[in-house]
Amino acid sequence: TAWCHPILFQRIKAAKAQNPNLKIVNIDPRATATNEIADLHLPIKGGSDVLLFNYLLVQLADQYALDHDYISQYTDGIEAALAAARADIEQGDVTVRLGITAAALAQFCQWFIDTPKAMTLFSMGVNQSGQGADKVNSIINVHLATGRIGKVGAGPFSLTGQPNAM
């Protein structure tokens, strides 16, 4: 975000300055300037985005953090999504497959669970990969499962193209 979306990055930085309790997690295999404002950097292995968000979805379900009213009113297929997510995370040690520590993974999940509003900003590394549809789907699933979508300060947000293309 700092490199490819500098105007938006400055707005996020200003929001963080106004609200020091705002948690920012940078999910990126690289250490970039975005880490300047990040409370947590998750340098996951390339191509493991789906695994990360599938793990989060399972944690949300296991810790009773799903919004069942929202799910029943606005979604369908939660059982299939959870079954697929569980099958994915059962393929081996998630932390090894992600390339991050168990403490960092637990912190990420707990912050998401504890936060009534969450935004997931993602860019072309997610959108334009060979697994782009699966990656975006896994991100949207956690927002739908928690009702953190379609309201101020909550939802998945695709940062498409360079700032001048937006």
C-alpha positions as a printed NumPy array, in Angstrom:
array([[  0.   ,   0.   ,   0.   ],
       [  2.783,   2.436,   0.879],
       [  4.453,   1.925,  -2.514],
       [  1.534,   1.331,  -4.883],
       [ -1.231,   3.333,  -3.21 ],
       [  0.561,   6.2  ,  -1.449],
       [ -2.484,   8.457,  -1.106],
       [ -4.562,   5.725,   0.494],
       [ -1.573,   4.761,   2.638],
       [ -1.361,   8.325,   3.957],
       [ -5.058,   8.221,   4.827],
       [ -4.616,   4.942,   6.685],
       [ -1.578,   6.369,   8.459],
       [ -3.593,   9.443,   9.501],
       [ -6.45 ,   7.238,  10.747],
       [ -3.947,   5.242,  12.802],
       [ -2.54 ,   8.479,  14.263],
       [ -6.052,   9.602,  15.23 ],
       [ -6.922,   6.21 ,  16.699],
       [ -3.887,   4.427,  18.15 ],
       [ -6.136,   1.449,  19.024],
       [ -6.68 ,   0.81 ,  15.307],
       [ -4.905,  -2.447,  14.472],
       [ -3.159,  -2.769,  11.137],
       [ -1.918,  -6.128,   9.916],
       [  0.297,  -6.23 ,   6.843],
       [  0.058,  -9.605,   5.094],
       [  2.925,  -9.653,   2.633],
       [  5.846, -12.014,   2.058],
       [  8.044,  -8.923,   1.696],
       [  9.03 ,  -6.41 ,   4.333],
       [  7.802,  -3.161,   2.787],
       [  7.283,   0.427,   3.872],
       [  3.712,  -0.522,   4.812],
       [  5.203,  -2.132,   7.925],
       [  5.885,   1.407,   9.175],
       [  2.281,   1.573,  10.401],
       [  1.633,  -2.137,  10.938],
       [  0.996,  -3.552,  14.39 ],
       [  1.644,  -7.016,  12.985],
       [  3.44 ,  -8.177,   9.852],
       [  2.54 , -11.626,   8.541],
       [  5.212, -12.547,   5.97 ],
       [  3.274, -15.55 ,   4.693],
       [  4.697, -17.717,   1.951],
       [  3.631, -16.738,  -1.539],
       [  0.457, -18.516,  -2.575],
       [ -0.724, -19.24 ,   0.974],
       [ -3.358, -16.489,   1.223],
       [ -6.252, -18.957,   0.888],
       [ -4.836, -21.096,   3.683],
       [ -4.55 , -18.052,   5.975],
       [ -8.15 , -16.964,   5.446],
       [ -9.456, -20.543,   5.559],
       [ -7.721, -20.934,   8.907],
       [ -9.293, -17.682,  10.095],
       [-12.753, -18.867,   8.983],
       [-12.362, -22.092,  10.959],
       [-11.17 , -20.162,  14.018],
       [-14.175, -17.865,  13.755],
       [-16.469, -20.902,  13.712],
       [-14.652, -22.751,  16.488],
       [-14.633, -19.69 ,  18.755],
       [-18.327, -18.976,  18.151],
       [-17.573, -15.699,  16.393],
       [-19.818, -16.188,  13.363],
       [-22.799, -13.892,  12.86 ],
       [-25.512, -16.505,  12.402],
       [-28.272, -13.924,  11.918],
       [-26.347, -12.288,   9.081],
       [-25.446, -15.669,   7.574],
       [-29.043, -16.917,   7.574],
       [-30.389, -13.665,   6.173],
       [-27.819, -12.884,   3.461],
       [-25.747, -15.929,   2.575],
       [-25.876, -19.549,   1.63 ],
       [-23.285, -22.296,   1.546],
       [-21.607, -21.667,   4.908],
       [-21.459, -25.392,   5.629],
       [-19.668, -26.091,   2.347],
       [-17.286, -23.173,   2.878],
       [-16.423, -24.375,   6.379],
       [-15.974, -27.961,   5.206],
       [-13.599, -26.832,   2.449],
       [-11.697, -24.6  ,   4.88 ],
       [-11.352, -27.43 ,   7.413],
       [-10.134, -29.814,   4.71 ],
       [ -7.527, -27.247,   3.654],
       [ -6.139, -26.65 ,   7.13 ],
       [ -5.994, -30.381,   7.871],
       [ -3.393, -30.868,   5.117],
       [ -0.521, -30.324,   7.576],
       [  0.901, -27.845,  10.064],
       [ -0.644, -24.503,   9.114],
       [  2.163, -22.394,  10.58 ],
       [  4.783, -24.309,   8.6  ],
       [  2.73 , -24.055,   5.432],
       [  2.232, -20.316,   5.978],
       [  5.806, -19.721,   7.117],
       [  4.82 , -17.684,  10.191],
       [  4.902, -18.258,  13.924],
       [  2.016, -19.742,  15.854],
       [  1.973, -16.604,  18.039],
       [  1.607, -14.303,  15.022],
       [ -1.163, -16.456,  13.56 ],
       [ -3.011, -16.557,  16.881],
       [ -2.692, -12.766,  17.278],
       [ -4.086, -12.161,  13.796],
       [ -7.072, -14.419,  14.422],
       [ -7.777, -12.998,  17.879],
       [ -7.686,  -9.406,  16.652],
       [-10.123, -10.268,  13.869],
       [-12.416, -12.097,  16.286],
       [-12.311,  -9.253,  18.829],
       [-12.898,  -6.458,  16.309],
       [-16.514,  -5.64 ,  15.468],
       [-15.443,  -3.938,  12.23 ],
       [-12.624,  -5.1  ,   9.997],
       [-11.455,  -4.152,   6.542],
       [ -9.325,  -6.37 ,   4.35 ],
       [ -7.555,  -4.353,   1.679],
       [ -5.968,  -6.458,  -1.017],
       [ -4.169,  -5.698,  -4.214],
       [ -3.097,  -7.187,  -7.513],
       [ -0.948,  -9.832,  -5.824],
       [ -4.226, -11.393,  -4.743],
       [ -6.439, -10.436,  -7.675],
       [ -4.146, -11.392, -10.526],
       [ -2.621, -14.616,  -9.284],
       [ -3.447, -18.02 , -10.698],
       [ -5.593, -18.574,  -7.591],
       [ -7.085, -15.072,  -7.594],
       [-10.727, -16.139,  -7.461],
       [-10.03 , -18.558,  -4.588],
       [ -8.036, -15.928,  -2.684],
       [-10.727, -13.285,  -3.003],
       [-13.408, -15.845,  -2.142],
       [-11.595, -16.828,   1.059],
       [-11.345, -13.157,   2.096],
       [-14.996, -12.471,   1.319],
       [-16.044, -15.622,   3.201],
       [-14.655, -14.365,   6.525],
       [-16.416, -11.026,   6.058],
       [-19.731, -12.646,   5.149],
       [-19.471, -15.152,   7.992],
       [-19.038, -12.328,  10.495],
       [-21.4  ,  -9.786,   8.922],
       [-18.449,  -7.43 ,   8.465],
       [-19.444,  -6.279,   5.047],
       [-21.622,  -3.524,   3.661],
       [-21.21 ,  -1.237,   6.666],
       [-18.915,   1.679,   7.416],
       [-15.452,   0.474,   8.397],
       [-16.026,  -3.139,   7.445],
       [-15.562,  -5.248,   4.364],
       [-13.177,  -6.547,   1.761],
       [-11.716,  -3.833,  -0.445],
       [ -9.821,  -4.488,  -3.658],
       [ -7.099,  -1.99 ,  -4.473],
       [ -7.171,  -2.387,  -8.231],
       [ -4.369,  -0.941, -10.298],
       [ -2.116,   1.957,  -9.492],
       [ -3.674,   4.99 ,  -7.734],
       [ -4.113,   6.945, -10.954],
       [ -6.023,   4.014, -12.468],
       [ -8.475,   4.046,  -9.582]])
